[in-house]
PDB file of C-alpha atoms and ligand atoms in Angstrom:
ATOM      1  CA  UNK A 174     -39.097 121.687   5.838  1.00  0.00           C
ATOM      2  CA  UNK A 175     -37.147 124.951   5.638  1.00  0.00           C
ATOM      3  CA  UNK A 176     -34.063 125.223   3.435  1.00  0.00           C
ATOM      4  CA  UNK A 177     -31.494 126.905   5.680  1.00  0.00           C
ATOM      5  CA  UNK A 178     -29.380 129.903   4.614  1.00  0.00           C
ATOM      6  CA  UNK A 179     -25.658 129.202   4.300  1.00  0.00           C
ATOM      7  CA  UNK A 180     -22.416 130.805   3.166  1.00  0.00           C
ATOM      8  CA  UNK A 181     -19.554 129.727   0.931  1.00  0.00           C
ATOM      9  CA  UNK A 182     -16.142 131.446   1.101  1.00  0.00           C
ATOM     10  CA  UNK A 183     -14.516 132.497  -2.159  1.00  0.00           C
ATOM     11  CA  UNK A 184     -10.728 132.913  -2.095  1.00  0.00           C
ATOM     12  CA  UNK A 185     -10.008 136.000  -4.235  1.00  0.00           C
ATOM     13  CA  UNK A 186      -6.390 134.911  -4.756  1.00  0.00           C
ATOM     14  CA  UNK A 187      -7.225 131.552  -6.350  1.00  0.00           C
ATOM     15  CA  UNK A 188     -10.956 131.684  -7.118  1.00  0.00           C
ATOM     16  CA  UNK A 189     -11.514 128.455  -5.158  1.00  0.00           C
ATOM     17  CA  UNK A 190     -14.640 127.961  -3.058  1.00  0.00           C
ATOM     18  CA  UNK A 191     -14.693 126.612   0.487  1.00  0.00           C
ATOM     19  CA  UNK A 192     -16.362 124.202   0.781  1.00  0.00           C
ATOM     20  CA  UNK A 193     -15.452 123.198  -2.781  1.00  0.00           C
ATOM     21  CA  UNK A 194     -18.940 121.908  -3.552  1.00  0.00           C
ATOM     22  CA  UNK A 195     -19.361 119.896  -6.728  1.00  0.00           C
ATOM     23  CA  UNK A 196     -16.109 120.143  -8.700  1.00  0.00           C
ATOM     24  CA  UNK A 197     -15.933 119.697 -12.472  1.00  0.00           C
ATOM     25  CA  UNK A 198     -12.522 119.496 -14.179  1.00  0.00           C
ATOM     26  CA  UNK A 199     -12.061 119.689 -17.932  1.00  0.00           C
ATOM     27  CA  UNK A 200      -8.871 118.641 -19.655  1.00  0.00           C
ATOM     28  CA  UNK A 201      -8.212 118.875 -23.382  1.00  0.00           C
ATOM     29  CA  UNK A 202      -9.308 115.241 -23.818  1.00  0.00           C
ATOM     30  CA  UNK A 203     -12.830 116.181 -22.640  1.00  0.00           C
ATOM     31  CA  UNK A 204     -13.269 118.687 -25.466  1.00  0.00           C
ATOM     32  CA  UNK A 205     -10.710 117.796 -28.127  1.00  0.00           C
ATOM     33  CA  UNK A 206     -13.123 118.017 -31.065  1.00  0.00           C
ATOM     34  CA  UNK A 207     -14.073 121.586 -30.142  1.00  0.00           C
ATOM     35  CA  UNK A 208     -10.726 123.140 -31.135  1.00  0.00           C
ATOM     36  CA  UNK A 209     -10.148 124.078 -34.734  1.00  0.00           C
ATOM     37  CA  UNK A 210      -6.510 122.962 -35.153  1.00  0.00           C
ATOM     38  CA  UNK A 211      -6.762 119.190 -34.829  1.00  0.00           C
ATOM     39  CA  UNK A 212      -3.029 118.704 -35.502  1.00  0.00           C
ATOM     40  CA  UNK A 213      -2.270 120.935 -32.484  1.00  0.00           C
ATOM     41  CA  UNK A 214      -4.802 118.908 -30.468  1.00  0.00           C
ATOM     42  CA  UNK A 215      -2.970 115.679 -31.333  1.00  0.00           C
ATOM     43  CA  UNK A 216       0.364 117.173 -30.286  1.00  0.00           C
ATOM     44  CA  UNK A 217      -1.008 118.391 -26.937  1.00  0.00           C
ATOM     45  CA  UNK A 218      -3.055 115.318 -26.025  1.00  0.00           C
ATOM     46  CA  UNK A 219      -0.013 113.496 -24.623  1.00  0.00           C
ATOM     47  CA  UNK A 220       0.253 116.082 -21.875  1.00  0.00           C
ATOM     48  CA  UNK A 221      -3.533 116.572 -21.828  1.00  0.00           C
ATOM     49  CA  UNK A 222      -3.513 120.027 -20.160  1.00  0.00           C
ATOM     50  CA  UNK A 223      -6.088 121.025 -17.587  1.00  0.00           C
ATOM     51  CA  UNK A 224      -8.202 123.744 -19.235  1.00  0.00           C
ATOM     52  CA  UNK A 225     -10.711 124.696 -16.551  1.00  0.00           C
ATOM     53  CA  UNK A 226     -12.205 123.819 -13.171  1.00  0.00           C
ATOM     54  CA  UNK A 227     -15.703 124.731 -11.958  1.00  0.00           C
ATOM     55  CA  UNK A 228     -16.589 124.819  -8.255  1.00  0.00           C
ATOM     56  CA  UNK A 229     -20.377 124.556  -7.908  1.00  0.00           C
ATOM     57  CA  UNK A 230     -22.255 125.364  -4.722  1.00  0.00           C
ATOM     58  CA  UNK A 231     -24.788 122.562  -4.411  1.00  0.00           C
ATOM     59  CA  UNK A 232     -28.410 123.779  -4.249  1.00  0.00           C
ATOM     60  CA  UNK A 233     -31.613 122.096  -5.501  1.00  0.00           C
ATOM     61  CA  UNK A 234     -32.172 122.319  -9.264  1.00  0.00           C
ATOM     62  CA  UNK A 235     -35.543 124.027  -8.997  1.00  0.00           C
ATOM     63  CA  UNK A 236     -36.731 127.454 -10.150  1.00  0.00           C
ATOM     64  CA  UNK A 237     -36.935 128.685  -6.563  1.00  0.00           C
ATOM     65  CA  UNK A 238     -33.169 128.354  -6.116  1.00  0.00           C
ATOM     66  CA  UNK A 239     -30.158 130.139  -7.608  1.00  0.00           C
ATOM     67  CA  UNK A 240     -27.237 128.037  -8.825  1.00  0.00           C
ATOM     68  CA  UNK A 241     -23.884 129.716  -8.242  1.00  0.00           C
ATOM     69  CA  UNK A 242     -20.343 128.708  -9.033  1.00  0.00           C
ATOM     70  CA  UNK A 243     -16.837 129.857  -9.899  1.00  0.00           C
ATOM     71  CA  UNK A 244     -14.942 128.950 -13.054  1.00  0.00           C
ATOM     72  CA  UNK A 245     -11.131 129.032 -13.166  1.00  0.00           C
ATOM     73  CA  UNK A 246     -10.104 128.996 -16.830  1.00  0.00           C
ATOM     74  CA  UNK A 247      -6.357 128.497 -17.277  1.00  0.00           C
ATOM     75  CA  UNK A 248      -4.221 130.399 -19.790  1.00  0.00           C
ATOM     76  CA  UNK A 249      -2.984 128.591 -22.865  1.00  0.00           C
ATOM     77  CA  UNK A 250      -3.662 127.893 -26.512  1.00  0.00           C
ATOM     78  CA  UNK A 251      -4.365 124.980 -28.825  1.00  0.00           C
ATOM     79  CA  UNK A 252      -2.541 126.090 -31.967  1.00  0.00           C
ATOM     80  CA  UNK A 253      -3.417 129.780 -31.983  1.00  0.00           C
ATOM     81  CA  UNK A 254      -6.873 129.297 -30.415  1.00  0.00           C
ATOM     82  CA  UNK A 255      -7.129 130.315 -26.784  1.00  0.00           C
ATOM     83  CA  UNK A 256      -8.206 127.885 -24.052  1.00  0.00           C
ATOM     84  CA  UNK A 257     -11.984 128.074 -23.667  1.00  0.00           C
ATOM     85  CA  UNK A 258     -14.959 126.422 -22.010  1.00  0.00           C
ATOM     86  CA  UNK A 259     -17.170 123.969 -23.905  1.00  0.00           C
ATOM     87  CA  UNK A 260     -20.033 126.431 -24.036  1.00  0.00           C
ATOM     88  CA  UNK A 261     -23.721 125.610 -23.792  1.00  0.00           C
ATOM     89  CA  UNK A 262     -27.300 126.717 -24.064  1.00  0.00           C
ATOM     90  CA  UNK A 263     -29.296 126.257 -20.916  1.00  0.00           C
ATOM     91  CA  UNK A 264     -31.485 123.197 -21.182  1.00  0.00           C
ATOM     92  CA  UNK A 265     -34.444 125.423 -20.279  1.00  0.00           C
ATOM     93  CA  UNK A 266     -33.516 127.792 -23.094  1.00  0.00           C
ATOM     94  CA  UNK A 267     -34.829 131.044 -21.644  1.00  0.00           C
ATOM     95  CA  UNK A 268     -32.807 130.968 -18.432  1.00  0.00           C
ATOM     96  CA  UNK A 269     -30.425 133.941 -18.135  1.00  0.00           C
ATOM     97  CA  UNK A 270     -27.116 134.120 -16.248  1.00  0.00           C
ATOM     98  CA  UNK A 271     -24.798 136.681 -14.663  1.00  0.00           C
ATOM     99  CA  UNK A 272     -20.999 136.427 -14.989  1.00  0.00           C
ATOM    100  CA  UNK A 273     -18.826 138.520 -12.672  1.00  0.00           C
ATOM    101  CA  UNK A 274     -15.094 138.625 -13.500  1.00  0.00           C
ATOM    102  CA  UNK A 275     -12.807 138.475 -10.473  1.00  0.00           C
ATOM    103  CA  UNK A 276      -9.377 137.919 -11.978  1.00  0.00           C
ATOM    104  CA  UNK A 277      -7.510 137.764 -15.264  1.00  0.00           C
ATOM    105  CA  UNK A 278      -9.032 138.664 -18.593  1.00  0.00           C
ATOM    106  CA  UNK A 279     -11.098 136.994 -21.222  1.00  0.00           C
ATOM    107  CA  UNK A 280     -13.963 137.085 -23.629  1.00  0.00           C
ATOM    108  CA  UNK A 281     -17.539 135.962 -23.218  1.00  0.00           C
ATOM    109  CA  UNK A 282     -18.825 134.692 -26.585  1.00  0.00           C
ATOM    110  CA  UNK A 283     -22.574 134.324 -27.053  1.00  0.00           C
ATOM    111  CA  UNK A 284     -24.880 133.251 -29.860  1.00  0.00           C
ATOM    112  CA  UNK A 285     -28.506 132.409 -30.475  1.00  0.00           C
ATOM    113  CA  UNK A 286     -30.170 129.596 -32.384  1.00  0.00           C
ATOM    114  CA  UNK A 287     -31.298 132.059 -35.065  1.00  0.00           C
ATOM    115  CA  UNK A 288     -27.744 133.179 -35.861  1.00  0.00           C
ATOM    116  CA  UNK A 289     -27.052 136.259 -33.703  1.00  0.00           C
ATOM    117  CA  UNK A 290     -23.544 136.579 -32.198  1.00  0.00           C
ATOM    118  CA  UNK A 291     -22.169 138.838 -29.443  1.00  0.00           C
ATOM    119  CA  UNK A 292     -18.931 139.093 -27.489  1.00  0.00           C
ATOM    120  CA  UNK A 293     -18.049 140.943 -24.289  1.00  0.00           C
ATOM    121  CA  UNK A 294     -14.517 141.623 -23.033  1.00  0.00           C
ATOM    122  CA  UNK A 295     -14.195 140.642 -19.382  1.00  0.00           C
ATOM    123  CA  UNK A 296     -11.783 142.182 -16.855  1.00  0.00           C
ATOM    124  CA  UNK A 297     -11.982 142.214 -13.057  1.00  0.00           C
ATOM    125  CA  UNK A 298     -15.185 144.068 -12.171  1.00  0.00           C
ATOM    126  CA  UNK A 299     -17.044 143.266 -15.406  1.00  0.00           C
ATOM    127  CA  UNK A 300     -20.559 142.042 -14.666  1.00  0.00           C
ATOM    128  CA  UNK A 301     -21.952 140.504 -17.837  1.00  0.00           C
ATOM    129  CA  UNK A 302     -25.570 139.630 -18.456  1.00  0.00           C
ATOM    130  CA  UNK A 303     -26.115 136.513 -20.536  1.00  0.00           C
ATOM    131  CA  UNK A 304     -29.659 137.211 -21.704  1.00  0.00           C
ATOM    132  CA  UNK A 305     -32.238 134.413 -22.008  1.00  0.00           C
ATOM    133  CA  UNK A 306     -31.746 132.084 -25.010  1.00  0.00           C
ATOM    134  CA  UNK A 307     -28.058 132.927 -25.625  1.00  0.00           C
ATOM    135  CA  UNK A 308     -25.472 130.141 -25.672  1.00  0.00           C
ATOM    136  CA  UNK A 309     -22.327 131.163 -23.804  1.00  0.00           C
ATOM    137  CA  UNK A 310     -18.636 130.244 -23.856  1.00  0.00           C
ATOM    138  CA  UNK A 311     -15.670 131.947 -22.162  1.00  0.00           C
ATOM    139  CA  UNK A 312     -12.142 132.288 -23.498  1.00  0.00           C
ATOM    140  CA  UNK A 313      -8.949 133.132 -21.575  1.00  0.00           C
ATOM    141  CA  UNK A 314      -7.100 135.743 -23.659  1.00  0.00           C
ATOM    142  CA  UNK A 315      -4.577 136.574 -20.933  1.00  0.00           C
ATOM    143  CA  UNK A 316      -1.562 134.915 -19.364  1.00  0.00           C
ATOM    144  CA  UNK A 317      -2.971 134.214 -15.892  1.00  0.00           C
ATOM    145  CA  UNK A 318      -6.055 132.278 -14.795  1.00  0.00           C
ATOM    146  CA  UNK A 319      -9.327 133.946 -15.824  1.00  0.00           C
ATOM    147  CA  UNK A 320     -11.697 133.626 -12.863  1.00  0.00           C
ATOM    148  CA  UNK A 321     -15.406 134.451 -12.857  1.00  0.00           C
ATOM    149  CA  UNK A 322     -18.376 133.916 -10.586  1.00  0.00           C
ATOM    150  CA  UNK A 323     -21.715 132.943 -12.139  1.00  0.00           C
ATOM    151  CA  UNK A 324     -25.314 132.795 -10.927  1.00  0.00           C
ATOM    152  CA  UNK A 325     -28.377 131.482 -12.760  1.00  0.00           C
ATOM    153  CA  UNK A 326     -31.840 130.039 -12.104  1.00  0.00           C
ATOM    154  CA  UNK A 327     -31.848 126.704 -10.343  1.00  0.00           C
ATOM    155  CA  UNK A 328     -33.808 124.847 -13.006  1.00  0.00           C
ATOM    156  CA  UNK A 329     -31.728 126.042 -16.010  1.00  0.00           C
ATOM    157  CA  UNK A 330     -29.739 122.868 -16.714  1.00  0.00           C
ATOM    158  CA  UNK A 331     -27.114 122.576 -19.479  1.00  0.00           C
ATOM    159  CA  UNK A 332     -27.422 121.651 -23.143  1.00  0.00           C
ATOM    160  CA  UNK A 333     -23.966 120.886 -24.579  1.00  0.00           C
ATOM    161  CA  UNK A 334     -25.074 118.814 -27.573  1.00  0.00           C
ATOM    162  CA  UNK A 335     -26.115 121.720 -29.783  1.00  0.00           C
ATOM    163  CA  UNK A 336     -22.731 123.454 -29.405  1.00  0.00           C
ATOM    164  CA  UNK A 337     -20.893 120.154 -29.934  1.00  0.00           C
ATOM    165  CA  UNK A 338     -22.597 119.779 -33.303  1.00  0.00           C
ATOM    166  CA  UNK A 339     -22.800 123.383 -34.511  1.00  0.00           C
ATOM    167  CA  UNK A 340     -19.759 124.987 -32.813  1.00  0.00           C
ATOM    168  CA  UNK A 341     -19.504 128.722 -32.237  1.00  0.00           C
ATOM    169  CA  UNK A 342     -19.762 131.218 -35.098  1.00  0.00           C
ATOM    170  CA  UNK A 343     -16.414 132.808 -34.166  1.00  0.00           C
ATOM    171  CA  UNK A 344     -13.069 131.492 -32.948  1.00  0.00           C
ATOM    172  CA  UNK A 345     -10.945 133.514 -30.542  1.00  0.00           C
ATOM    173  CA  UNK A 346      -7.352 133.354 -31.773  1.00  0.00           C
ATOM    174  CA  UNK A 347      -4.042 135.097 -31.204  1.00  0.00           C
ATOM    175  CA  UNK A 348      -2.805 137.109 -34.185  1.00  0.00           C
ATOM    176  CA  UNK A 349       0.371 139.208 -33.829  1.00  0.00           C
ATOM    177  CA  UNK A 350       0.107 138.974 -30.046  1.00  0.00           C
ATOM    178  CA  UNK A 351      -3.510 140.134 -29.954  1.00  0.00           C
ATOM    179  CA  UNK A 352      -6.800 138.364 -29.367  1.00  0.00           C
ATOM    180  CA  UNK A 353      -9.056 138.564 -32.400  1.00  0.00           C
ATOM    181  CA  UNK A 354     -12.334 136.931 -33.358  1.00  0.00           C
ATOM    182  CA  UNK A 355     -12.360 135.211 -36.728  1.00  0.00           C
ATOM    183  CA  UNK A 356     -15.143 133.364 -38.545  1.00  0.00           C
ATOM    184  CA  UNK A 357     -15.220 129.672 -37.664  1.00  0.00           C
ATOM    185  CA  UNK A 358     -14.706 127.873 -40.993  1.00  0.00           C
ATOM    186  CA  UNK A 359     -16.531 124.812 -39.629  1.00  0.00           C
ATOM    187  CA  UNK A 360     -19.602 126.769 -38.454  1.00  0.00           C
ATOM    188  CA  UNK A 361     -22.827 125.804 -40.192  1.00  0.00           C
ATOM    189  CA  UNK A 362     -21.031 123.105 -42.216  1.00  0.00           C
TER     190      UNK A 362
HETATM  191  C1  LIG B 439     -23.366 127.483 -15.989  1.00  0.00           C
HETATM  192  C2  LIG B 439     -22.350 128.544 -16.234  1.00  0.00           C
HETATM  193  C3  LIG B 439     -20.894 128.217 -15.941  1.00  0.00           C
HETATM  194  C4  LIG B 439     -20.258 127.204 -16.902  1.00  0.00           C
HETATM  195  C5  LIG B 439     -18.771 127.016 -16.677  1.00  0.00           C
HETATM  196  C6  LIG B 439     -18.147 125.946 -17.566  1.00  0.00           C
HETATM  197  O1  LIG B 439     -24.424 127.536 -16.618  1.00  0.00           O
HETATM  198  O2  LIG B 439     -23.153 126.602 -15.134  1.00  0.00           O
HETATM  199  O3  LIG B 439     -22.522 129.069 -17.509  1.00  0.00           O
HETATM  200  O4  LIG B 439     -20.763 127.743 -14.636  1.00  0.00           O
HETATM  201  O5  LIG B 439     -20.922 125.979 -16.775  1.00  0.00           O
HETATM  202  O6  LIG B 439     -18.102 128.227 -16.916  1.00  0.00           O
HETATM  203  O7  LIG B 439     -18.540 126.061 -18.904  1.00  0.00           O
HETATM  204  P1  LIG B 439     -19.248 124.845 -19.646  1.00  0.00           P
HETATM  205  O8  LIG B 439     -20.412 124.450 -18.770  1.00  0.00           O
HETATM  206  O9  LIG B 439     -19.700 125.403 -20.951  1.00  0.00           O
HETATM  207  O10 LIG B 439     -18.275 123.745 -19.758  1.00  0.00           O
HETATM  208 NI1  LIG B 440     -24.629 128.751 -18.251  1.00  0.00          NI
END
């Protein structure tokens, strides 16, 4: 049977999709061990801020299809570390991805299993290519929601476990009002 073409509307003002599709919400409690300043985590957990929401268009998870979704990453910090996504490798490691920034500003942090690291600054209009085999995490370095559209092969899947254990090589932190990348003291420990 034929899979029928269809359309999803993206609201440029908010980033929301209509229909919403499969919605994933991540509060601090869902990723508390990922932030460096655990004292700041403890202080914020009472209010448990919403960090990001992903609206996923639902399509079959096969290589023939293209997953696509929007992430709305809210502004804020845990200590001096900016709000960020969990970050992941694709479960099928060599599946690439395209990120298209619609609103706000942020960083796209990437790393490979053999120790390479890269970062790309994202502003509205930036179209970033996450090459095959690179783990990816986004960070909101601005003071409004950072919104980006993503598309990737249908069979890619997500591997969060490796990032949960190893972390990212760099942390994105505010220093003197500016976003800087610093070595993650816990990386490789
Ligand atoms: C994906 C995309 C992207 C990502 C979200 C949330 O593969 O689906 O990279 O949609 O999932 O921005 O980030 P985390 O999946 O790392 O929580
Ligand atoms: Ni991805």
